[in-house]
PDB file of C-alpha atoms in Angstrom:
ATOM      1  CA  MET K   1       0.596   9.477 -20.721  1.00  0.00           C
ATOM      2  CA  HIS K   2       3.914   7.819 -21.358  1.00  0.00           C
ATOM      3  CA  THR K   3       4.942   5.448 -18.579  1.00  0.00           C
ATOM      4  CA  ILE K   4       8.557   5.608 -17.416  1.00  0.00           C
ATOM      5  CA  GLU K   5      10.100   2.181 -17.108  1.00  0.00           C
ATOM      6  CA  ARG K   6      11.794   1.728 -13.764  1.00  0.00           C
ATOM      7  CA  PRO K   7      14.570  -0.857 -13.639  1.00  0.00           C
ATOM      8  CA  THR K   8      14.357  -3.736 -11.231  1.00  0.00           C
ATOM      9  CA  ARG K   9      16.727  -3.326  -8.281  1.00  0.00           C
ATOM     10  CA  SER K  10      19.630  -5.701  -8.651  1.00  0.00           C
ATOM     11  CA  SER K  11      20.113  -8.201  -5.845  1.00  0.00           C
ATOM     12  CA  SER K  12      23.832  -7.363  -5.926  1.00  0.00           C
ATOM     13  CA  ALA K  13      23.263  -3.645  -5.311  1.00  0.00           C
ATOM     14  CA  PRO K  14      23.952  -2.420  -1.775  1.00  0.00           C
ATOM     15  CA  SER K  15      20.765  -2.317   0.300  1.00  0.00           C
ATOM     16  CA  PRO K  16      19.876   0.727   2.417  1.00  0.00           C
ATOM     17  CA  SER K  17      20.820   0.611   6.095  1.00  0.00           C
ATOM     18  CA  ALA K  18      18.468  -1.597   8.046  1.00  0.00           C
ATOM     19  CA  ASP K  19      16.996   1.121  10.225  1.00  0.00           C
ATOM     20  CA  ARG K  20      15.585   2.882   7.161  1.00  0.00           C
ATOM     21  CA  TRP K  21      13.138   0.026   6.753  1.00  0.00           C
ATOM     22  CA  LEU K  22      11.923   0.171  10.343  1.00  0.00           C
ATOM     23  CA  GLN K  23      12.122   3.708  11.677  1.00  0.00           C
ATOM     24  CA  GLY K  24      13.065   3.861  15.363  1.00  0.00           C
ATOM     25  CA  PHE K  25      14.143   0.234  15.642  1.00  0.00           C
ATOM     26  CA  GLY K  26      17.865   0.606  15.142  1.00  0.00           C
ATOM     27  CA  PRO K  27      20.462   0.239  17.911  1.00  0.00           C
ATOM     28  CA  ASN K  28      20.173   2.349  21.047  1.00  0.00           C
ATOM     29  CA  PRO K  29      23.054   4.710  21.908  1.00  0.00           C
ATOM     30  CA  ASP K  30      24.499   1.945  24.110  1.00  0.00           C
ATOM     31  CA  GLY K  31      24.530  -0.372  21.096  1.00  0.00           C
ATOM     32  CA  GLU K  32      21.675  -2.612  22.200  1.00  0.00           C
ATOM     33  CA  VAL K  33      18.791  -3.374  19.846  1.00  0.00           C
ATOM     34  CA  ARG K  34      15.265  -2.675  21.053  1.00  0.00           C
ATOM     35  CA  THR K  35      13.407  -5.951  21.683  1.00  0.00           C
ATOM     36  CA  PRO K  36       9.780  -5.522  22.796  1.00  0.00           C
ATOM     37  CA  PRO K  37       7.908  -8.672  23.971  1.00  0.00           C
ATOM     38  CA  LEU K  38       6.065  -9.288  20.678  1.00  0.00           C
ATOM     39  CA  ARG K  39       6.452  -7.288  17.493  1.00  0.00           C
ATOM     40  CA  LEU K  40       3.665  -6.919  14.969  1.00  0.00           C
ATOM     41  CA  ILE K  41       5.494  -6.072  11.758  1.00  0.00           C
ATOM     42  CA  CYS K  42       3.040  -4.237   9.493  1.00  0.00           C
ATOM     43  CA  LEU K  43       3.419  -4.044   5.725  1.00  0.00           C
ATOM     44  CA  PRO K  44       1.586  -1.453   3.603  1.00  0.00           C
ATOM     45  CA  TYR K  45      -0.686  -1.804   0.605  1.00  0.00           C
ATOM     46  CA  ALA K  46       0.502  -0.604  -2.815  1.00  0.00           C
ATOM     47  CA  GLY K  47       1.443   3.063  -2.578  1.00  0.00           C
ATOM     48  CA  GLY K  48       0.896   3.003   1.195  1.00  0.00           C
ATOM     49  CA  THR K  49       3.001   4.404   4.032  1.00  0.00           C
ATOM     50  CA  PRO K  50       3.481   3.570   7.736  1.00  0.00           C
ATOM     51  CA  SER K  51       0.845   6.194   8.609  1.00  0.00           C
ATOM     52  CA  VAL K  52      -1.774   3.510   7.834  1.00  0.00           C
ATOM     53  CA  TYR K  53      -0.852   1.943  11.177  1.00  0.00           C
ATOM     54  CA  ARG K  54      -0.855   5.113  13.252  1.00  0.00           C
ATOM     55  CA  GLY K  55      -2.614   4.494  16.556  1.00  0.00           C
ATOM     56  CA  TRP K  56      -2.471   0.700  16.355  1.00  0.00           C
ATOM     57  CA  SER K  57      -0.078   0.353  19.309  1.00  0.00           C
ATOM     58  CA  ALA K  58      -2.578   1.952  21.678  1.00  0.00           C
ATOM     59  CA  GLU K  59      -5.315  -0.409  20.451  1.00  0.00           C
ATOM     60  CA  LEU K  60      -3.297  -3.621  20.654  1.00  0.00           C
ATOM     61  CA  GLY K  61      -2.071  -3.346  24.244  1.00  0.00           C
ATOM     62  CA  ASP K  62       1.237  -3.082  26.086  1.00  0.00           C
ATOM     63  CA  GLY K  63       2.472  -6.553  25.157  1.00  0.00           C
ATOM     64  CA  VAL K  64       2.537  -5.787  21.428  1.00  0.00           C
ATOM     65  CA  HIS K  65       4.850  -3.339  19.687  1.00  0.00           C
ATOM     66  CA  VAL K  66       3.662  -2.257  16.252  1.00  0.00           C
ATOM     67  CA  VAL K  67       6.537  -2.031  13.752  1.00  0.00           C
ATOM     68  CA  PRO K  68       5.445  -0.389  10.472  1.00  0.00           C
ATOM     69  CA  VAL K  69       7.697  -1.027   7.485  1.00  0.00           C
ATOM     70  CA  LEU K  70       8.762   1.940   5.360  1.00  0.00           C
ATOM     71  CA  LEU K  71       9.377   0.918   1.763  1.00  0.00           C
ATOM     72  CA  PRO K  72      11.586   2.940  -0.644  1.00  0.00           C
ATOM     73  CA  GLY K  73      10.075   5.870  -2.530  1.00  0.00           C
ATOM     74  CA  ARG K  74       8.088   7.362   0.364  1.00  0.00           C
ATOM     75  CA  GLY K  75       8.683   9.349   3.546  1.00  0.00           C
ATOM     76  CA  VAL K  76      12.349   9.853   4.372  1.00  0.00           C
ATOM     77  CA  ARG K  77      13.115   7.325   1.610  1.00  0.00           C
ATOM     78  CA  VAL K  78      11.390   9.378  -1.078  1.00  0.00           C
ATOM     79  CA  LYS K  79      14.599   9.724  -3.114  1.00  0.00           C
ATOM     80  CA  GLU K  80      15.145   5.949  -3.245  1.00  0.00           C
ATOM     81  CA  MET K  81      13.892   4.027  -6.262  1.00  0.00           C
ATOM     82  CA  PRO K  82      10.934   1.759  -5.417  1.00  0.00           C
ATOM     83  CA  TYR K  83      11.210  -1.928  -6.152  1.00  0.00           C
ATOM     84  CA  THR K  84       9.511  -3.428  -9.198  1.00  0.00           C
ATOM     85  CA  ALA K  85      10.057  -7.130  -8.421  1.00  0.00           C
ATOM     86  CA  MET K  86       9.167  -9.219  -5.397  1.00  0.00           C
ATOM     87  CA  GLY K  87      12.395 -11.230  -5.042  1.00  0.00           C
ATOM     88  CA  PRO K  88      14.847  -8.392  -4.305  1.00  0.00           C
ATOM     89  CA  LEU K  89      12.289  -6.620  -2.096  1.00  0.00           C
ATOM     90  CA  VAL K  90      11.744  -9.717   0.058  1.00  0.00           C
ATOM     91  CA  SER K  91      15.459 -10.449   0.317  1.00  0.00           C
ATOM     92  CA  ASP K  92      16.405  -6.911   1.371  1.00  0.00           C
ATOM     93  CA  LEU K  93      13.561  -6.608   3.877  1.00  0.00           C
ATOM     94  CA  ALA K  94      14.459  -9.978   5.412  1.00  0.00           C
ATOM     95  CA  ASP K  95      18.078  -8.784   5.685  1.00  0.00           C
ATOM     96  CA  ALA K  96      16.896  -5.734   7.632  1.00  0.00           C
ATOM     97  CA  LEU K  97      14.742  -7.794  10.006  1.00  0.00           C
ATOM     98  CA  VAL K  98      17.635 -10.141  10.725  1.00  0.00           C
ATOM     99  CA  GLU K  99      20.146  -7.318  11.172  1.00  0.00           C
ATOM    100  CA  LEU K 100      17.869  -5.540  13.652  1.00  0.00           C
ATOM    101  CA  GLU K 101      17.212  -8.819  15.491  1.00  0.00           C
ATOM    102  CA  LEU K 102      13.488  -8.614  14.787  1.00  0.00           C
ATOM    103  CA  ALA K 103      13.192 -12.035  13.153  1.00  0.00           C
ATOM    104  CA  HIS K 104      11.994 -13.720  16.350  1.00  0.00           C
ATOM    105  CA  ASP K 105       9.009 -13.219  18.655  1.00  0.00           C
ATOM    106  CA  TYR K 106       7.161 -11.501  15.851  1.00  0.00           C
ATOM    107  CA  ALA K 107       3.881 -11.595  13.965  1.00  0.00           C
ATOM    108  CA  LEU K 108       3.181 -10.200  10.502  1.00  0.00           C
ATOM    109  CA  PHE K 109       0.263  -8.143   9.225  1.00  0.00           C
ATOM    110  CA  GLY K 110      -0.159  -7.050   5.630  1.00  0.00           C
ATOM    111  CA  HIS K 111      -2.976  -5.532   3.621  1.00  0.00           C
ATOM    112  CA  SER K 112      -3.314  -6.201  -0.112  1.00  0.00           C
ATOM    113  CA  MET K 113       0.250  -6.041  -1.496  1.00  0.00           C
ATOM    114  CA  GLY K 114       1.413  -6.077   2.132  1.00  0.00           C
ATOM    115  CA  ALA K 115      -0.241  -9.471   2.705  1.00  0.00           C
ATOM    116  CA  LEU K 116       1.610 -10.999  -0.227  1.00  0.00           C
ATOM    117  CA  LEU K 117       4.869  -9.435   0.952  1.00  0.00           C
ATOM    118  CA  ALA K 118       4.292 -10.654   4.529  1.00  0.00           C
ATOM    119  CA  TYR K 119       3.799 -14.219   3.290  1.00  0.00           C
ATOM    120  CA  GLU K 120       6.952 -14.138   1.150  1.00  0.00           C
ATOM    121  CA  VAL K 121       9.009 -12.640   4.002  1.00  0.00           C
ATOM    122  CA  ALA K 122       7.772 -15.380   6.348  1.00  0.00           C
ATOM    123  CA  CYS K 123       8.842 -18.026   3.806  1.00  0.00           C
ATOM    124  CA  GLU K 124      12.198 -16.331   3.239  1.00  0.00           C
ATOM    125  CA  LEU K 125      12.991 -16.182   6.956  1.00  0.00           C
ATOM    126  CA  ARG K 126      11.983 -19.827   7.356  1.00  0.00           C
ATOM    127  CA  ASP K 127      14.246 -20.783   4.451  1.00  0.00           C
ATOM    128  CA  ARG K 128      17.120 -18.998   6.195  1.00  0.00           C
ATOM    129  CA  GLY K 129      16.565 -21.117   9.307  1.00  0.00           C
ATOM    130  CA  ARG K 130      14.852 -18.322  11.242  1.00  0.00           C
ATOM    131  CA  PRO K 131      11.624 -18.782  13.213  1.00  0.00           C
ATOM    132  CA  GLU K 132       8.310 -18.421  11.441  1.00  0.00           C
ATOM    133  CA  PRO K 133       6.005 -15.675  12.707  1.00  0.00           C
ATOM    134  CA  THR K 134       3.817 -16.576  15.666  1.00  0.00           C
ATOM    135  CA  HIS K 135       0.870 -15.477  13.514  1.00  0.00           C
ATOM    136  CA  LEU K 136       0.319 -14.250   9.964  1.00  0.00           C
ATOM    137  CA  PHE K 137      -2.517 -11.780   9.356  1.00  0.00           C
ATOM    138  CA  VAL K 138      -3.482 -11.310   5.698  1.00  0.00           C
ATOM    139  CA  SER K 139      -6.002  -8.653   4.736  1.00  0.00           C
ATOM    140  CA  GLY K 140      -7.591  -7.578   1.461  1.00  0.00           C
ATOM    141  CA  SER K 141      -5.602 -10.104  -0.564  1.00  0.00           C
ATOM    142  CA  LYS K 142      -6.370 -13.244  -2.489  1.00  0.00           C
ATOM    143  CA  ALA K 143      -4.109 -16.241  -1.928  1.00  0.00           C
ATOM    144  CA  PRO K 144      -0.589 -16.107  -3.452  1.00  0.00           C
ATOM    145  CA  HIS K 145      -1.197 -18.832  -6.045  1.00  0.00           C
ATOM    146  CA  LEU K 146      -4.081 -16.778  -7.511  1.00  0.00           C
ATOM    147  CA  TYR K 147      -1.968 -13.743  -8.442  1.00  0.00           C
ATOM    148  CA  GLY K 148      -1.111 -13.012 -12.070  1.00  0.00           C
ATOM    149  CA  ASP K 149      -4.488 -12.051 -13.544  1.00  0.00           C
ATOM    150  CA  ARG K 150      -4.253  -8.224 -13.395  1.00  0.00           C
ATOM    151  CA  ARG K 151      -2.242  -5.618 -15.348  1.00  0.00           C
ATOM    152  CA  ASP K 152      -3.206  -2.452 -13.492  1.00  0.00           C
ATOM    153  CA  HIS K 153       0.401  -1.216 -13.519  1.00  0.00           C
ATOM    154  CA  GLU K 154       0.006  -0.723 -17.302  1.00  0.00           C
ATOM    155  CA  LEU K 155      -2.971   1.651 -16.926  1.00  0.00           C
ATOM    156  CA  SER K 156      -2.624   5.301 -17.889  1.00  0.00           C
ATOM    157  CA  ASP K 157      -2.362   7.806 -15.040  1.00  0.00           C
ATOM    158  CA  ALA K 158      -6.013   8.790 -15.516  1.00  0.00           C
ATOM    159  CA  GLU K 159      -7.134   5.152 -15.459  1.00  0.00           C
ATOM    160  CA  LEU K 160      -5.027   4.464 -12.384  1.00  0.00           C
ATOM    161  CA  ARG K 161      -6.587   7.428 -10.557  1.00  0.00           C
ATOM    162  CA  GLN K 162     -10.053   6.119 -11.446  1.00  0.00           C
ATOM    163  CA  LEU K 163      -9.195   2.628 -10.227  1.00  0.00           C
ATOM    164  CA  VAL K 164      -8.067   3.929  -6.824  1.00  0.00           C
ATOM    165  CA  SER K 165     -11.227   6.023  -6.554  1.00  0.00           C
ATOM    166  CA  ASP K 166     -13.441   3.060  -7.463  1.00  0.00           C
ATOM    167  CA  LEU K 167     -11.768   0.940  -4.797  1.00  0.00           C
ATOM    168  CA  GLY K 168     -12.402   3.559  -2.105  1.00  0.00           C
ATOM    169  CA  GLY K 169      -8.780   4.650  -1.793  1.00  0.00           C
ATOM    170  CA  LEU K 170      -9.395   8.401  -1.850  1.00  0.00           C
ATOM    171  CA  GLY K 171     -11.466   8.484   1.317  1.00  0.00           C
ATOM    172  CA  ALA K 172     -14.308  10.912   2.059  1.00  0.00           C
ATOM    173  CA  ASP K 173     -12.518  14.012   0.733  1.00  0.00           C
ATOM    174  CA  ASP K 174     -11.690  13.308  -2.910  1.00  0.00           C
ATOM    175  CA  THR K 175      -9.927  16.665  -3.279  1.00  0.00           C
ATOM    176  CA  ILE K 176      -7.340  15.909  -0.606  1.00  0.00           C
ATOM    177  CA  GLY K 177      -7.141  12.280  -1.679  1.00  0.00           C
ATOM    178  CA  SER K 178      -6.556  13.145  -5.339  1.00  0.00           C
ATOM    179  CA  SER K 179      -3.797  15.608  -4.450  1.00  0.00           C
ATOM    180  CA  TYR K 180      -2.058  12.963  -2.333  1.00  0.00           C
ATOM    181  CA  LEU K 181      -2.494  10.289  -4.999  1.00  0.00           C
ATOM    182  CA  GLU K 182      -0.957  12.525  -7.664  1.00  0.00           C
ATOM    183  CA  ARG K 183       2.343  12.532  -5.744  1.00  0.00           C
ATOM    184  CA  ARG K 184       2.153   8.791  -5.127  1.00  0.00           C
ATOM    185  CA  LEU K 185       1.465   7.588  -8.676  1.00  0.00           C
ATOM    186  CA  PRO K 186       5.061   6.504  -9.511  1.00  0.00           C
ATOM    187  CA  VAL K 187       5.338   4.537  -6.248  1.00  0.00           C
ATOM    188  CA  LEU K 188       1.864   3.049  -6.718  1.00  0.00           C
ATOM    189  CA  ARG K 189       2.727   1.928 -10.241  1.00  0.00           C
ATOM    190  CA  ALA K 190       5.977   0.340  -9.059  1.00  0.00           C
ATOM    191  CA  ASP K 191       4.198  -1.488  -6.208  1.00  0.00           C
ATOM    192  CA  LEU K 192       1.528  -2.776  -8.579  1.00  0.00           C
ATOM    193  CA  THR K 193       4.295  -4.047 -10.844  1.00  0.00           C
ATOM    194  CA  VAL K 194       5.703  -6.007  -7.879  1.00  0.00           C
ATOM    195  CA  CYS K 195       2.318  -7.663  -7.298  1.00  0.00           C
ATOM    196  CA  GLU K 196       1.249  -8.237 -10.877  1.00  0.00           C
ATOM    197  CA  THR K 197       4.517  -9.728 -12.108  1.00  0.00           C
ATOM    198  CA  TYR K 198       4.663 -11.997  -9.036  1.00  0.00           C
ATOM    199  CA  ARG K 199       4.246 -15.712  -9.632  1.00  0.00           C
ATOM    200  CA  TRP K 200       3.889 -18.073  -6.717  1.00  0.00           C
ATOM    201  CA  ALA K 201       6.602 -20.715  -6.426  1.00  0.00           C
ATOM    202  CA  PRO K 202       5.408 -24.034  -4.926  1.00  0.00           C
ATOM    203  CA  ARG K 203       6.849 -24.642  -1.471  1.00  0.00           C
ATOM    204  CA  HIS K 204       5.858 -26.266   1.810  1.00  0.00           C
ATOM    205  CA  PRO K 205       3.040 -24.516   3.686  1.00  0.00           C
ATOM    206  CA  LEU K 206       3.928 -22.418   6.694  1.00  0.00           C
ATOM    207  CA  ARG K 207       3.231 -23.910  10.118  1.00  0.00           C
ATOM    208  CA  CYS K 208       2.010 -20.755  11.815  1.00  0.00           C
ATOM    209  CA  PRO K 209      -1.706 -19.980  12.251  1.00  0.00           C
ATOM    210  CA  MET K 210      -3.251 -17.414   9.911  1.00  0.00           C
ATOM    211  CA  THR K 211      -6.129 -14.984  10.096  1.00  0.00           C
ATOM    212  CA  ALA K 212      -7.540 -13.662   6.822  1.00  0.00           C
ATOM    213  CA  PHE K 213      -9.822 -10.643   6.362  1.00  0.00           C
ATOM    214  CA  SER K 214     -12.078 -10.095   3.371  1.00  0.00           C
ATOM    215  CA  ALA K 215     -14.629  -7.336   2.732  1.00  0.00           C
ATOM    216  CA  THR K 216     -18.131  -7.374   1.297  1.00  0.00           C
ATOM    217  CA  GLN K 217     -17.430  -4.853  -1.490  1.00  0.00           C
ATOM    218  CA  ASP K 218     -13.861  -5.738  -2.409  1.00  0.00           C
ATOM    219  CA  PRO K 219     -13.601  -6.851  -6.065  1.00  0.00           C
ATOM    220  CA  ILE K 220      -9.857  -7.512  -5.782  1.00  0.00           C
ATOM    221  CA  ALA K 221     -10.017 -10.033  -2.930  1.00  0.00           C
ATOM    222  CA  PRO K 222     -13.456 -11.673  -2.809  1.00  0.00           C
ATOM    223  CA  ALA K 223     -14.296 -14.085  -0.007  1.00  0.00           C
ATOM    224  CA  HIS K 224     -13.592 -17.335  -1.886  1.00  0.00           C
ATOM    225  CA  GLU K 225     -10.170 -16.126  -3.059  1.00  0.00           C
ATOM    226  CA  THR K 226      -9.275 -15.007   0.470  1.00  0.00           C
ATOM    227  CA  GLU K 227     -10.390 -18.377   1.822  1.00  0.00           C
ATOM    228  CA  ALA K 228      -7.843 -19.964  -0.542  1.00  0.00           C
ATOM    229  CA  TRP K 229      -5.051 -18.840   1.826  1.00  0.00           C
ATOM    230  CA  ARG K 230      -5.929 -22.013   3.778  1.00  0.00           C
ATOM    231  CA  VAL K 231      -3.641 -24.160   1.631  1.00  0.00           C
ATOM    232  CA  HIS K 232      -0.623 -22.064   2.629  1.00  0.00           C
ATOM    233  CA  THR K 233      -0.539 -23.074   6.284  1.00  0.00           C
ATOM    234  CA  ARG K 234      -0.508 -26.323   8.210  1.00  0.00           C
ATOM    235  CA  GLY K 235      -1.874 -24.389  11.158  1.00  0.00           C
ATOM    236  CA  SER K 236      -5.366 -23.012  11.538  1.00  0.00           C
ATOM    237  CA  LEU K 237      -6.909 -20.355   9.319  1.00  0.00           C
ATOM    238  CA  LEU K 238      -9.758 -18.151  10.497  1.00  0.00           C
ATOM    239  CA  ARG K 239     -11.412 -15.843   7.983  1.00  0.00           C
ATOM    240  CA  HIS K 240     -13.386 -12.761   8.940  1.00  0.00           C
ATOM    241  CA  HIS K 241     -15.735 -11.221   6.370  1.00  0.00           C
ATOM    242  CA  VAL K 242     -16.377  -7.567   7.217  1.00  0.00           C
ATOM    243  CA  GLU K 243     -18.311  -4.658   5.782  1.00  0.00           C
ATOM    244  CA  GLY K 244     -16.447  -2.338   3.457  1.00  0.00           C
ATOM    245  CA  ASP K 245     -14.487  -1.893   0.260  1.00  0.00           C
ATOM    246  CA  HIS K 246     -10.887  -2.751  -0.543  1.00  0.00           C
ATOM    247  CA  PHE K 247      -9.645  -0.167   1.967  1.00  0.00           C
ATOM    248  CA  PHE K 248     -11.878  -1.351   4.823  1.00  0.00           C
ATOM    249  CA  LEU K 249      -8.993  -1.171   7.301  1.00  0.00           C
ATOM    250  CA  ASN K 250      -9.329   2.651   7.120  1.00  0.00           C
ATOM    251  CA  GLY K 251     -13.122   2.600   7.557  1.00  0.00           C
ATOM    252  CA  PRO K 252     -15.838   1.554  10.021  1.00  0.00           C
ATOM    253  CA  SER K 253     -14.598  -2.070  10.120  1.00  0.00           C
ATOM    254  CA  ARG K 254     -11.246  -1.022  11.583  1.00  0.00           C
ATOM    255  CA  PRO K 255     -12.328  -1.544  15.244  1.00  0.00           C
ATOM    256  CA  HIS K 256     -13.376  -5.127  14.479  1.00  0.00           C
ATOM    257  CA  LEU K 257     -10.088  -5.734  12.674  1.00  0.00           C
ATOM    258  CA  LEU K 258      -8.045  -4.460  15.630  1.00  0.00           C
ATOM    259  CA  ARG K 259     -10.094  -6.377  18.219  1.00  0.00           C
ATOM    260  CA  THR K 260      -9.502  -9.576  16.275  1.00  0.00           C
ATOM    261  CA  ILE K 261      -5.765  -8.969  15.990  1.00  0.00           C
ATOM    262  CA  ARG K 262      -5.524  -8.076  19.677  1.00  0.00           C
ATOM    263  CA  ALA K 263      -7.362 -11.255  20.722  1.00  0.00           C
ATOM    264  CA  GLU K 264      -5.128 -13.492  18.595  1.00  0.00           C
ATOM    265  CA  LEU K 265      -1.912 -11.878  19.811  1.00  0.00           C
ATOM    266  CA  ALA K 266      -3.091 -11.997  23.439  1.00  0.00           C
ATOM    267  CA  ARG K 267      -3.528 -15.753  22.997  1.00  0.00           C
ATOM    268  CA  HIS K 268       0.069 -16.067  21.825  1.00  0.00           C
ATOM    269  CA  LEU K 269       1.348 -13.918  24.691  1.00  0.00           C
ATOM    270  CA  ASP K 270      -0.560 -16.000  27.251  1.00  0.00           C
ATOM    271  CA  GLU K 271       0.849 -19.204  25.789  1.00  0.00           C
ATOM    272  CA  SER K 272       4.361 -17.759  25.814  1.00  0.00           C
ATOM    273  CA  ASN K 273       3.985 -16.719  29.453  1.00  0.00           C
ATOM    274  CA  ARG K 274       2.785 -20.210  30.410  1.00  0.00           C
ATOM    275  CA  GLN K 275       5.698 -21.809  28.606  1.00  0.00           C
ATOM    276  CA  GLY K 276       8.095 -19.429  30.330  1.00  0.00           C
ATOM    277  CA  ALA K 277       6.675 -20.305  33.735  1.00  0.00           C
ATOM    278  CA  ALA K 278       6.921 -24.023  32.959  1.00  0.00           C
ATOM    279  CA  THR K 279      10.545 -23.635  31.919  1.00  0.00           C
ATOM    280  CA  ARG K 280      11.425 -21.773  35.130  1.00  0.00           C
ATOM    281  CA  ASP K 281       9.796 -24.520  37.238  1.00  0.00           C
ATOM    282  CA  ARG K 282      11.339 -27.386  35.300  1.00  0.00           C
ATOM    283  CA  PRO K 283      14.179 -29.276  37.080  1.00  0.00           C
ATOM    284  CA  PRO K 284      17.605 -29.042  35.431  1.00  0.00           C
ATOM    285  CA  THR K 285      18.302 -31.637  32.745  1.00  0.00           C
ATOM    286  CA  VAL K 286      21.418 -33.720  32.292  1.00  0.00           C
ATOM    287  CA  LYS K 287      23.679 -32.352  29.572  1.00  0.00           C
ATOM    288  CA  ARG K 288      23.757 -34.665  26.551  1.00  0.00           C
ATOM    289  CA  GLU K 289      26.887 -35.994  24.996  1.00  0.00           C
ATOM    290  CA  PRO K 290      27.421 -34.518  21.525  1.00  0.00           C
ATOM    291  CA  SER K 291      26.787 -37.914  19.905  1.00  0.00           C
ATOM    292  CA  TRP K 292      23.182 -37.839  21.187  1.00  0.00           C
ATOM    293  CA  ILE K 293      22.330 -34.670  19.320  1.00  0.00           C
ATOM    294  CA  TYR K 294      20.950 -34.948  15.801  1.00  0.00           C
TER     295      TYR K 294
END
């Protein structure tokens, strides 16, 4: 079947309003922006939607607010053209996070394409002088410097359907899954183009700790290529190898995944609370003269 070429979104084109990216996280009627204690900003896999993260808030506890990202071409953004290049996508998403004041006290989780996007967003925010995430969770993805060896976005529709099926993306009911996939093929192809035309640009490692998840039956992100994320942080990296295929986060390994995320975020919340208590108990300091400040 003939593949329609979709133009890359120009960086000079006006971006959608910020709250389209993060449904429900725009200003309140009184003009204030919602600021939960710690946000876990969740990025989808290729062709995915925020529904992947339904129910995560209840599993991760009251101190964490799950913020799923809605990319163009799906949901209420179905009429918007999906991106086909990483640079403009990262820039526009970072703009939205900054505008909604979500680029602080946050962690990032991404699966497959979402992991790569989470890493690039973390680097982009750092380059803008914003805080790095408190934690970066990467799932079902090889390290950024290993991308560039696949051309799945050039497959025919039939071949693309077979690939998703082989990876476990249709779930238990292939009939329902195939019907859903049929509607998602253009978005899936665009997302794959983002990933497969991506080339890592050398830069300093992040400082935040990372947790990486690989699965026993995932041919796209085998254990040794997931372990390679280690070079992209100066902090710690813990890797968990779980049972399942490429879409293990939707299967029996999901409880283990969520327990691990909850434990890591609880550690950050405890540390933040201790630092807050120490600050409140600290005696006032003498104000420095401007010439002392570098």
